[in-house]
Amino acid sequence: MARYDELAGLLGGMDSRPQADPDLSAAAAAAVVHEARLLDAGRFEDWLAGWTSDAVLWVPLSAPTHPGTDQSLLLDDRRRLAERVDWRREPSAWGQHPPSRTTRVVGSVEAWPAPGNGIVTRSTLLVDEFRHGRHQALAGYQIHELVGDGLMRRTKILVVPALGTGVRNPSFLL
């Protein structure tokens, strides 16, 4: 439950943070843009390798919220992320066959120091998905907790307001 409280605190405290650190923001921008490129290229195994062993990906249906008491689209630990990557490669996983083709636009990257020499980031995100001859554009923001010299992802919170109203097959969101 402590990890859930940590996630809720990251999400709930984001709007009251002071002005971002420009040097940390530049380093964080490189990391989150690289993640977007890996996902758009379908390099899911490489994307998975960038997560820590205690990783959590959380996609709440609304914000502010708490992962222990409110509904989420995703609330995945490292093991579950590995299962998602395997699922993306599974021919019988009809939800992604044919696979979505995505283009992510990451912007407005802000970053602050986090305990233990980590970085907490907030960035805007636009994901354009093309599948079955149709486009779907989802906008929102993402929060990352990056740790270590390689800025590995320990936490990612993806907030997409449209999820609360229903979207067509959001299985491409990672």
Coordinates of C-alpha atoms in Angstrom, one line a residue:
M1 CA 0.0 0.0 0.0
A2 CA 3.0 2.3 0.5
R3 CA 3.8 2.2 -3.2
Y4 CA 0.2 3.1 -4.0
D5 CA 0.4 6.1 -1.6
E6 CA 3.7 7.1 -3.4
L7 CA 2.0 7.0 -6.8
A8 CA -1.0 9.0 -5.6
G9 CA 1.4 11.5 -4.0
L10 CA 3.3 11.9 -7.3
L11 CA 0.1 12.5 -9.2
G12 CA -1.6 14.7 -6.7
G13 CA 1.4 16.9 -6.0
M14 CA 2.5 17.6 -9.5
D15 CA 0.5 20.8 -10.1
S16 CA 2.0 22.5 -7.0
R17 CA 5.7 21.9 -7.9
P18 CA 8.0 24.9 -8.3
Q19 CA 9.6 25.9 -11.6
A20 CA 11.5 23.0 -13.1
D21 CA 15.3 22.6 -13.1
P22 CA 16.5 23.3 -16.7
D23 CA 19.4 20.9 -16.6
L24 CA 17.4 18.0 -15.2
S25 CA 14.6 18.9 -17.7
A26 CA 17.0 18.5 -20.6
A27 CA 18.3 15.1 -19.3
A28 CA 14.7 13.9 -18.7
A29 CA 13.6 15.1 -22.1
A30 CA 16.1 12.8 -23.7
A31 CA 14.9 9.9 -21.7
V32 CA 11.2 10.3 -22.3
V33 CA 11.6 11.1 -26.0
H34 CA 13.7 7.9 -26.3
E35 CA 11.0 5.9 -24.7
A36 CA 8.4 7.3 -27.1
R37 CA 10.6 6.4 -30.1
L38 CA 11.0 2.8 -28.8
L39 CA 7.3 2.4 -28.4
D40 CA 6.5 3.9 -31.8
A41 CA 9.0 1.6 -33.4
G42 CA 7.5 -1.5 -31.7
R43 CA 10.8 -2.1 -29.9
F44 CA 8.9 -3.4 -26.8
E45 CA 11.7 -5.6 -25.5
D46 CA 14.1 -2.6 -25.6
W47 CA 11.4 -0.5 -23.9
L48 CA 11.0 -3.2 -21.2
A49 CA 14.8 -3.3 -20.6
G50 CA 14.6 0.4 -19.5
W51 CA 12.5 -0.4 -16.4
T52 CA 13.7 -1.1 -12.9
S53 CA 12.9 -4.3 -11.1
D54 CA 10.4 -2.5 -8.9
A55 CA 8.7 -0.7 -11.8
V56 CA 5.1 0.4 -11.9
L57 CA 3.1 1.7 -14.9
W58 CA -0.2 3.3 -13.8
V59 CA -2.9 4.6 -16.1
P60 CA -5.7 5.9 -14.0
L61 CA -9.1 6.6 -15.5
S62 CA -9.3 10.0 -13.8
A63 CA -7.1 12.3 -11.8
P64 CA -6.6 13.0 -9.0
T65 CA -7.1 9.5 -7.8
H66 CA -5.5 6.7 -5.8
P67 CA -4.5 3.3 -7.2
G68 CA -5.6 1.5 -4.1
T69 CA -9.2 2.8 -4.1
D70 CA -10.0 4.0 -7.6
Q71 CA -10.3 2.2 -11.0
S72 CA -7.4 2.2 -13.4
L73 CA -6.9 1.1 -17.0
L74 CA -3.5 -0.3 -16.0
L75 CA -1.7 -0.8 -12.8
D76 CA 1.2 -3.0 -13.8
D77 CA 4.4 -4.1 -12.0
R78 CA 7.6 -5.2 -13.8
R79 CA 6.3 -8.8 -14.2
R80 CA 3.0 -7.6 -15.7
L81 CA 4.9 -5.3 -18.1
A82 CA 6.9 -8.3 -19.3
E83 CA 3.6 -10.2 -19.9
R84 CA 2.3 -7.2 -21.9
V85 CA 5.4 -7.3 -24.1
D86 CA 4.9 -11.0 -24.7
W87 CA 1.2 -10.5 -25.4
R88 CA 2.1 -7.9 -28.1
R89 CA 4.1 -10.6 -29.9
E90 CA 1.4 -13.3 -29.6
P91 CA -0.4 -14.0 -32.9
S92 CA -3.7 -14.9 -31.1
A93 CA -3.8 -11.5 -29.3
W94 CA -6.6 -10.2 -31.5
G95 CA -6.7 -6.8 -29.7
Q96 CA -3.4 -5.8 -31.4
H97 CA -3.6 -7.7 -34.8
P98 CA -3.0 -5.9 -36.9
P99 CA -0.8 -3.9 -34.6
S100 CA -1.5 -0.3 -33.9
R101 CA 0.9 2.1 -35.6
T102 CA 1.5 5.0 -33.3
T103 CA 3.2 8.4 -33.3
R104 CA 3.9 10.0 -29.9
V105 CA 4.6 13.7 -29.6
V106 CA 6.3 14.5 -26.2
G107 CA 6.5 18.1 -25.1
S108 CA 6.7 20.5 -22.2
V109 CA 9.2 18.3 -20.3
E110 CA 9.8 19.5 -16.8
A111 CA 11.9 17.8 -14.2
W112 CA 12.8 18.1 -10.5
P113 CA 15.2 16.2 -8.2
A114 CA 13.8 13.2 -6.4
P115 CA 15.1 11.3 -3.4
G116 CA 18.1 9.1 -4.0
N117 CA 19.5 11.1 -7.0
G118 CA 16.4 10.4 -9.1
I119 CA 14.4 12.7 -11.3
V120 CA 10.7 13.2 -11.4
T121 CA 9.3 14.5 -14.7
R122 CA 6.1 15.7 -16.1
S123 CA 5.6 16.0 -19.8
T124 CA 2.7 16.5 -22.2
L125 CA 1.9 13.6 -24.6
L126 CA -0.1 13.3 -27.8
V127 CA -0.5 9.7 -29.1
D128 CA -1.9 9.3 -32.6
E129 CA -2.9 5.7 -33.3
F130 CA -3.7 4.2 -36.7
R131 CA -5.3 0.8 -37.0
H132 CA -7.9 -0.7 -39.2
G133 CA -7.9 2.4 -41.5
R134 CA -8.9 4.7 -38.6
H135 CA -7.0 7.3 -36.6
Q136 CA -7.5 8.0 -32.9
A137 CA -5.7 10.8 -31.1
L138 CA -5.3 10.8 -27.4
A139 CA -3.8 13.7 -25.4
G140 CA -2.7 13.9 -21.8
Y141 CA 0.4 14.0 -19.7
Q142 CA 2.9 11.6 -18.2
I143 CA 4.8 11.5 -15.0
H144 CA 8.1 9.6 -14.9
E145 CA 10.3 8.7 -12.0
L146 CA 13.8 8.1 -13.5
V147 CA 16.6 6.6 -11.4
G148 CA 20.2 5.7 -11.8
D149 CA 22.9 6.8 -14.2
G150 CA 20.9 5.4 -17.1
L151 CA 17.7 7.2 -16.0
M152 CA 15.8 3.9 -15.9
R153 CA 12.0 4.1 -15.5
R154 CA 10.9 3.2 -12.0
T155 CA 7.5 4.9 -12.3
K156 CA 5.3 6.0 -15.2
I157 CA 1.9 7.5 -14.7
L158 CA 0.0 8.2 -17.9
V159 CA -3.0 10.5 -17.5
V160 CA -5.3 10.6 -20.5
P161 CA -8.6 12.5 -19.7
A162 CA -10.5 10.8 -22.6
L163 CA -10.1 7.4 -20.9
G164 CA -12.8 8.3 -18.4
T165 CA -15.3 8.8 -21.2
G166 CA -14.4 5.7 -23.2
V167 CA -12.0 5.3 -26.2
R168 CA -11.7 2.7 -28.9
N169 CA -9.4 -0.2 -27.9
P170 CA -6.7 1.5 -25.7
S171 CA -4.6 -1.7 -25.7
F172 CA -1.8 0.3 -27.5
L173 CA -1.2 2.5 -24.5
L174 CA 2.1 1.9 -22.7

